[in-house]
Coordinates of C-alpha atoms in Angstrom, one line a residue:
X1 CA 26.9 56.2 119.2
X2 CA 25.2 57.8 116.1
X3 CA 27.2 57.7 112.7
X4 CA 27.7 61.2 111.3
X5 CA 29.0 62.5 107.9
X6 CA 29.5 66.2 107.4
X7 CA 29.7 67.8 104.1
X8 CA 31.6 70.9 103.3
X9 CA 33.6 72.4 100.9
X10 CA 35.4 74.8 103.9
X11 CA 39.3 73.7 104.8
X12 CA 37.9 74.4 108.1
X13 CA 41.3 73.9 110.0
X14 CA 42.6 77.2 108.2
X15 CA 41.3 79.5 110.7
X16 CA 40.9 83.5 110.5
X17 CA 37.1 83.3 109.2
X18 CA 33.9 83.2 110.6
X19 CA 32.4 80.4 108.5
X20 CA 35.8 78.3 109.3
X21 CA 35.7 78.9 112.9
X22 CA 31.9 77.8 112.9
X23 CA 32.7 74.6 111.2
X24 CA 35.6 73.8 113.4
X25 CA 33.7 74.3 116.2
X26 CA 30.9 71.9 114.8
X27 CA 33.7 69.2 114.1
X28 CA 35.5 69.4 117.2
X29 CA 32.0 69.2 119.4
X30 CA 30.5 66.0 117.9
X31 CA 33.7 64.3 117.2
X32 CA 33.6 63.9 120.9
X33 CA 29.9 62.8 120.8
X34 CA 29.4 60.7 117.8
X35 CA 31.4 58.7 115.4
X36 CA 32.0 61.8 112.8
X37 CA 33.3 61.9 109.5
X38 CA 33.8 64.9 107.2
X39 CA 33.7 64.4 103.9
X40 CA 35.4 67.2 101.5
X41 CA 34.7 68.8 98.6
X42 CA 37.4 70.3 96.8
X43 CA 41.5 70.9 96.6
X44 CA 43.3 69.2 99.9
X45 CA 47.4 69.1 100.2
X46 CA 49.4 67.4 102.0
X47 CA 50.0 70.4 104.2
X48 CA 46.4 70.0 105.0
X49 CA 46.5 66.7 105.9
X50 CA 49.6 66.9 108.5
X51 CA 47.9 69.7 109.9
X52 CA 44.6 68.0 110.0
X53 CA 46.6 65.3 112.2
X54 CA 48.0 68.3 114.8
X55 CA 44.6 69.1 115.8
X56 CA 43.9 65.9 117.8
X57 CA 40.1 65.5 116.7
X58 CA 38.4 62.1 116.8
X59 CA 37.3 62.1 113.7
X60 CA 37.6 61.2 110.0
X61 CA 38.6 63.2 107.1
X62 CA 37.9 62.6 103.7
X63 CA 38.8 64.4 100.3
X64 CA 36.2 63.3 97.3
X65 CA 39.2 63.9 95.2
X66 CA 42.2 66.2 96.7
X67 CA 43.6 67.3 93.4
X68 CA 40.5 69.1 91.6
X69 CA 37.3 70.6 92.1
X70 CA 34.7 68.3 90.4
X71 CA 31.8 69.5 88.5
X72 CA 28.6 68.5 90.9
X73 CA 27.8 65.6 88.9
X74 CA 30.7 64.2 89.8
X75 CA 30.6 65.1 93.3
X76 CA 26.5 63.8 93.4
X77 CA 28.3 60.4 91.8
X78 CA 31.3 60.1 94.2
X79 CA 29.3 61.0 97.3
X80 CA 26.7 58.5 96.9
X81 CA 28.9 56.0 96.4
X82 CA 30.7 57.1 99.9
X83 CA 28.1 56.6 101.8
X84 CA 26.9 53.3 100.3
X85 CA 30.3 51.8 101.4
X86 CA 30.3 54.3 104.9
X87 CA 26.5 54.6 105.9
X88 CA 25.8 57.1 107.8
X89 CA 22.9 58.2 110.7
X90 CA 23.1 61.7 110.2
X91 CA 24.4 63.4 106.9
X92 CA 24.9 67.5 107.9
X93 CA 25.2 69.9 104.5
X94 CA 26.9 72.7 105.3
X95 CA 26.0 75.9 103.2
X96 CA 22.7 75.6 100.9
X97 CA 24.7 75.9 97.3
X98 CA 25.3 72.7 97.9
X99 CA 21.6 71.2 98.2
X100 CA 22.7 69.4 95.0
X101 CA 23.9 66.9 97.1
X102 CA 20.3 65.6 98.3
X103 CA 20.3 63.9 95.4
X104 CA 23.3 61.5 97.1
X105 CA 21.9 60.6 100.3
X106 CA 20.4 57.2 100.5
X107 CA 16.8 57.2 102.1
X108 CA 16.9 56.6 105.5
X109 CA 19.2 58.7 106.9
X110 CA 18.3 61.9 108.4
X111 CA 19.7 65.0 106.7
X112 CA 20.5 68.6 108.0
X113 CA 21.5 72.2 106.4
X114 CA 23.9 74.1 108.4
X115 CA 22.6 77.6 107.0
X116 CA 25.3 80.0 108.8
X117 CA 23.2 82.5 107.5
X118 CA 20.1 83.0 105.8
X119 CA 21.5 83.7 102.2
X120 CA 18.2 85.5 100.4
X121 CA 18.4 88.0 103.3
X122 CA 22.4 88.4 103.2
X123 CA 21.6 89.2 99.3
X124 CA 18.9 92.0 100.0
X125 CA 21.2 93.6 102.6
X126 CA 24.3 93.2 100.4
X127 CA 22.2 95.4 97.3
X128 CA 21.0 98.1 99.9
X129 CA 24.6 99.2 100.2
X130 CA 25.4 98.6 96.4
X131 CA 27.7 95.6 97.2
X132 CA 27.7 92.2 95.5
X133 CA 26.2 89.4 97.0
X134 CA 28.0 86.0 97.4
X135 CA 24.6 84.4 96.6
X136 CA 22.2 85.9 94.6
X137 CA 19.3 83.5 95.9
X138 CA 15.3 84.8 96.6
X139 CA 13.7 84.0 99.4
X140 CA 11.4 81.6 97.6
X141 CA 13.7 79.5 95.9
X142 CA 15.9 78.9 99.4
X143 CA 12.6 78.4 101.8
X144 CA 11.9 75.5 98.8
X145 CA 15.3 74.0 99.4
X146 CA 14.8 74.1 103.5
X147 CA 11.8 72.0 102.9
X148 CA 14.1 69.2 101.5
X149 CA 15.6 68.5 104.7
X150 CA 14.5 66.9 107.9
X151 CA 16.5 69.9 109.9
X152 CA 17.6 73.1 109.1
X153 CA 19.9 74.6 111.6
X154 CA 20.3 78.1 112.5
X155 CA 22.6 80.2 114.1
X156 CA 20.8 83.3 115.6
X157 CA 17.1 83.6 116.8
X158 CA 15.4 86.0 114.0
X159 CA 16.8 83.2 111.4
X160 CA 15.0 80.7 113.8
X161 CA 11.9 82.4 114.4
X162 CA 11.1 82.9 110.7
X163 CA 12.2 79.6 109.3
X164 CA 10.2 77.8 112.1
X165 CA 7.1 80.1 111.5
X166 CA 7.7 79.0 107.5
X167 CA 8.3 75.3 108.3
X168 CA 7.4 74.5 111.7
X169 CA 8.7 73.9 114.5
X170 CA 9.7 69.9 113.4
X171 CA 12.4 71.2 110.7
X172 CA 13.9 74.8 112.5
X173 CA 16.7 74.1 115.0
X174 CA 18.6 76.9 116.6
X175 CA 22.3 76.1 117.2
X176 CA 24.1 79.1 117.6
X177 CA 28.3 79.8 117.7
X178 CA 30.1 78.5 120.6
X179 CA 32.9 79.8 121.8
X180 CA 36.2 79.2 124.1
X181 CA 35.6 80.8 127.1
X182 CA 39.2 82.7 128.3
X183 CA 38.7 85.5 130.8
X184 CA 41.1 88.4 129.9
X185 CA 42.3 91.2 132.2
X186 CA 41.4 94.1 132.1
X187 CA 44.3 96.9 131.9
X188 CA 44.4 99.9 133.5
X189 CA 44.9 102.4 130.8
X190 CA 43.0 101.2 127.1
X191 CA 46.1 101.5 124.8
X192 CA 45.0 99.2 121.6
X193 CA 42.2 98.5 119.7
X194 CA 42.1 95.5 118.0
X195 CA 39.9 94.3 114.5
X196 CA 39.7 90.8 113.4
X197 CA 38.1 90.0 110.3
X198 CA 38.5 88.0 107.1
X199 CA 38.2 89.9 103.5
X200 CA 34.7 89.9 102.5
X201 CA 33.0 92.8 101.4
X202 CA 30.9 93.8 104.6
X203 CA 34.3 93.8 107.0
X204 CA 36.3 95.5 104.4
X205 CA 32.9 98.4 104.5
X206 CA 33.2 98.5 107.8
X207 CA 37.0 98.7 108.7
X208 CA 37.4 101.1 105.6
X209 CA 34.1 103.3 107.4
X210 CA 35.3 103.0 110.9
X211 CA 39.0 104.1 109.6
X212 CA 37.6 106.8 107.4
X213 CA 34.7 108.1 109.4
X214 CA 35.3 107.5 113.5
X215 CA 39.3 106.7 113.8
X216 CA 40.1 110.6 112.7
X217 CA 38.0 111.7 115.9
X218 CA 39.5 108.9 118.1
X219 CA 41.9 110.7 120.7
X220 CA 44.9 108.7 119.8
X221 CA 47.6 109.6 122.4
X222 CA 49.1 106.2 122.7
X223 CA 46.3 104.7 121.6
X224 CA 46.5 102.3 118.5
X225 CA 44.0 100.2 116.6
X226 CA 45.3 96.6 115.4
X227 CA 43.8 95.3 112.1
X228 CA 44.1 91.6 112.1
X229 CA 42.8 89.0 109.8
X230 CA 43.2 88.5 105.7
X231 CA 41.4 91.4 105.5
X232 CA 44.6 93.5 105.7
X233 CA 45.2 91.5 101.6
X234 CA 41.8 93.1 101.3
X235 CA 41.9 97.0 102.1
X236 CA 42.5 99.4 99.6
X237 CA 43.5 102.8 101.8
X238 CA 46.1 105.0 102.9
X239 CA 46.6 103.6 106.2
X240 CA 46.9 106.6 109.0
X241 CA 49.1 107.1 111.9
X242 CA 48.3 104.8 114.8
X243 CA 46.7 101.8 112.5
X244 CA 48.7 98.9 112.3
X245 CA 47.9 96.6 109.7
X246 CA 48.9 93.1 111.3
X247 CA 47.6 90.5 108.6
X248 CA 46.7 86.8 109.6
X249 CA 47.6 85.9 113.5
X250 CA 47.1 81.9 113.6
X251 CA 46.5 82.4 117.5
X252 CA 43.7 84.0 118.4
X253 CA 44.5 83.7 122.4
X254 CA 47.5 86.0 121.0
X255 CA 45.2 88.7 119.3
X256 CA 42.6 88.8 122.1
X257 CA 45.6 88.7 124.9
X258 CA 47.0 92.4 123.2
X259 CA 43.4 93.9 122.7
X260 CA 42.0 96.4 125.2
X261 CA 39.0 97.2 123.4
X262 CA 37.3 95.4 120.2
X263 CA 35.3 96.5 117.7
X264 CA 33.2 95.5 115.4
X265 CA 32.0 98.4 113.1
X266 CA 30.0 95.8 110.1
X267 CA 26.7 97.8 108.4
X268 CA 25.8 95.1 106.8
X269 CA 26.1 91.7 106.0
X270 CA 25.0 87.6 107.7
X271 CA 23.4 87.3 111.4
X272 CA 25.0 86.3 114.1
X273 CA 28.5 87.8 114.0
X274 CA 31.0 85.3 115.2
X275 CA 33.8 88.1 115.9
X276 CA 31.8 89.6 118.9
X277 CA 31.1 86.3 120.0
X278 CA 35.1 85.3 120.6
X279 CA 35.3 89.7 122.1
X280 CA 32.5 88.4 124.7
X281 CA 34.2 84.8 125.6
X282 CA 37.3 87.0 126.2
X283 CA 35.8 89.4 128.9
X284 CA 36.5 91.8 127.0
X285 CA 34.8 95.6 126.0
X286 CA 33.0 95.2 122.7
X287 CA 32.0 98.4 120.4
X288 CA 29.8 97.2 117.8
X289 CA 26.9 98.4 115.4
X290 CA 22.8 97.4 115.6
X291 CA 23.8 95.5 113.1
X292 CA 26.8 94.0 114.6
X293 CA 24.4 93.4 117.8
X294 CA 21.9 91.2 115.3
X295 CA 21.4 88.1 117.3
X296 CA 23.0 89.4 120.6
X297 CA 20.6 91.7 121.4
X298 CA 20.1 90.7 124.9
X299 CA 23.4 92.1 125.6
X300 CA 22.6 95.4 124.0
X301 CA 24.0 98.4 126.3
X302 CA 25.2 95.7 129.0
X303 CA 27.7 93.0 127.8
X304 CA 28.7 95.0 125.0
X305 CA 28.2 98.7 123.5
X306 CA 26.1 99.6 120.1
X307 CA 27.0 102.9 118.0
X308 CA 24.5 103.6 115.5
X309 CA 26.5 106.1 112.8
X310 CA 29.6 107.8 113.2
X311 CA 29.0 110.0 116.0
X312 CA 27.2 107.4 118.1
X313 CA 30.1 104.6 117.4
X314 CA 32.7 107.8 118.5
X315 CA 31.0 108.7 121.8
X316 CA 30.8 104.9 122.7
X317 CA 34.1 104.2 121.8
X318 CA 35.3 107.2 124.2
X319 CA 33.3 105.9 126.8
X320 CA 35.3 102.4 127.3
X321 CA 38.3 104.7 126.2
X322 CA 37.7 107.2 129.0
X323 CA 37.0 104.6 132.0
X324 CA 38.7 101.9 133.4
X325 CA 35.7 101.2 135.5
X326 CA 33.6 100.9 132.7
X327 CA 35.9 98.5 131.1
X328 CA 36.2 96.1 133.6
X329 CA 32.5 96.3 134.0
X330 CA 31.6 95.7 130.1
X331 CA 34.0 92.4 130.0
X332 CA 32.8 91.4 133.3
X333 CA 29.0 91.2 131.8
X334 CA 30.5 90.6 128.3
X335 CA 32.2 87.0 129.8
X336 CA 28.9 86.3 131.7
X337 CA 26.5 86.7 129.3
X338 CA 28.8 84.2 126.4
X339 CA 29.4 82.1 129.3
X340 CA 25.5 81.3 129.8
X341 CA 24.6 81.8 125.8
X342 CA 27.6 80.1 124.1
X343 CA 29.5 77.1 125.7
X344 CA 29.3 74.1 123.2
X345 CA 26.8 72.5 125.3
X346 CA 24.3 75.8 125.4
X347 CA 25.0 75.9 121.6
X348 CA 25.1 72.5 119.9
X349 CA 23.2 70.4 122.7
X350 CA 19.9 70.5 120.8
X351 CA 21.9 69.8 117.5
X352 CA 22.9 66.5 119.3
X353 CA 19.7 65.8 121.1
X354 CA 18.2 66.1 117.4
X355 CA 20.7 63.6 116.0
X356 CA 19.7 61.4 118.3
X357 CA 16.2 61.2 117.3
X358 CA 15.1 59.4 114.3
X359 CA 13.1 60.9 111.7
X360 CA 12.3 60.1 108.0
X361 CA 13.5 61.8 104.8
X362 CA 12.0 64.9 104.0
X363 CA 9.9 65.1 101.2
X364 CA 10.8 65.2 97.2
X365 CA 11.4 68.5 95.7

């Protein structure tokens, strides 16, 4: 069985993001195919820990120091000396800011960035809607980074396509988000809507649109639409009749369980959108934008609905609204189409088949 260290900064067990729910899923997969470990960077309590023990995974969890962040010096220093005493295979990066690390990892032992997104793209989308990005990186600069690893993983084919057409083949590995497949009923009459997000800036454009923009034309006898997630710390708005903001819901089964409909309303923003991903696992009617739909396109007009601008999100929202029929169609196709695309083993079996194989270090910068 193949030693594996992960590196991340994420408390991954705090759900109620994408980023953390990707992470998690990524632990609790190859915990049960390899001999993981996950080292941390950052603050841990001991909250954290006695949760960490709750969640039965078969691996190893490591804080680089649990009472400070460390400057990356210090955290180049500390790893190295890690995984001198705990060698490693396979040493997975998660999120490029930390590339510093590189610098850490003995030769020898294959290394992987765990993108999540393409970040030079994320930044050019973020500044054509006047937002901020998290990551102000150009495209240049991060293809230079890729080139540092043996594998760069990706969740959502366009990423894919044009990292392998920039790096071949070899180094481009598509490994999109699973999810836990739970068939949900479908109810006769739609009476709730339901939103889950965290509080970055592209959910809080899109909640704070949809609310603003398609909720005041929504025909809202009995109907109500849920708001769940931190992003209910985030919104700044008079909240109208028949929106309930619900704040964080540690159970997701419980949030999916009261939904009728889901939406995902996001303009802009990263690929692969992990919320309508969990809305398809569920069975369950998903209104989203072409945005929303990057990476899923397949399913376009099928397994899930896309509203391009106000009036087109409105009309398709009234559609699943309107028909029972239609809803229990739309999650029937929704749960078929995650259960081919995104079970663990459709998602991560390449990652593992790749960990598997040997390969030398990638080059020097």
């Amino acid at each position: 069985m193949k030693k594996v260290t992960i590196v991340t900064s994420m408390h991954f067990w705090r759900l109620g993001a994408g980023h953390r729910e990707r992470i998690f899923a990524l632990v609790r997969f190859l915990s049960r195919h390899t001999e993981l470990t996950v080292v941390m960077l950052g603050i841990g309590t001991e909250r954290d820990l006695e949760h960490l023990k709750t969640l039965g995974l078969k691996c190893r969890v490591v804080f680089l120091d649990k009472e400070r962040v460390l400057p990356p010096p210090e955290y180049v220093r500390r790893l190295k000396s890690f995984l001198a005493k705990n060698p490693a295979d396979v040493c997975i990066i998660e999120f490029i800011q930390f590339s510093f690390l590189l610098d850490s990892i003995p030769a020898g032992v294959k290394v992987m960035l765990d993108t999540h997104d393409i970040m030079s793209e994320l930044a050019e989308r973020a500044h054509a809607y006047g937002a901020a990005p998290n990551r102000d990186l150009s495209e240049e600069r991060e293809f230079e980074l890729f080139r540092r690893y043996d594998a760069v993983i990706l969740i959502q084919d366009s990423d894919y396509e044009k990292v392998r057409d920039a790096l071949g083949g070899e180094k481009a590995l598509l490994a999109p988000h699973p999810a836990i497949l739970a068939r949900r009923g479908i109810r006769k009459t739609a009476a709730t809507i339901g939103y889950v997000a965290s509080g970055v800036a592209p959910n809080v454009d899109a909640i704070s649109w949809f609310i603003a923009e398609v909720w005041p034309a929504v025909p809202r006898d009995g109907v109500t639409l849920n708001v769940y997630g931190y992003i209910c710390e985030a919104l700044d708005l008079q909240v109208p009749d028949g929106v309930r903001l619900r704040g964080f819901v540690p159970s997701l089964d419980a949030i999916y369980g009261e939904a009728d409909i889901v939406i995902n309303p996001v303009r802009f923003g990263g690929g692969l959108k992990i919320k309508n991903v969990e809305a398809l696992a569920n069975g369950l009617p998903l209104v989203t934008t072409p945005h929303g739909a990057t990476g899923l396109e397949e399913g376009a007009g099928s397994a899930f609905l896309v509203g391009d601008g106000a009036e087109e999100f409105r009309g398709r929202l009234a559609e699943v609204l309107d028909s029972y029929e239609r809803r229990r169609a739309l999650g029937e196709a929704a749960y078929r189409f995650a259960e081919a695309r995104f079970s663990p083993e459709a998602c991560f079996g390449s990652l593992l088949a790749e960990i598997d194989r040997p390969a030398p270090r990638a080059g020097s910068p």
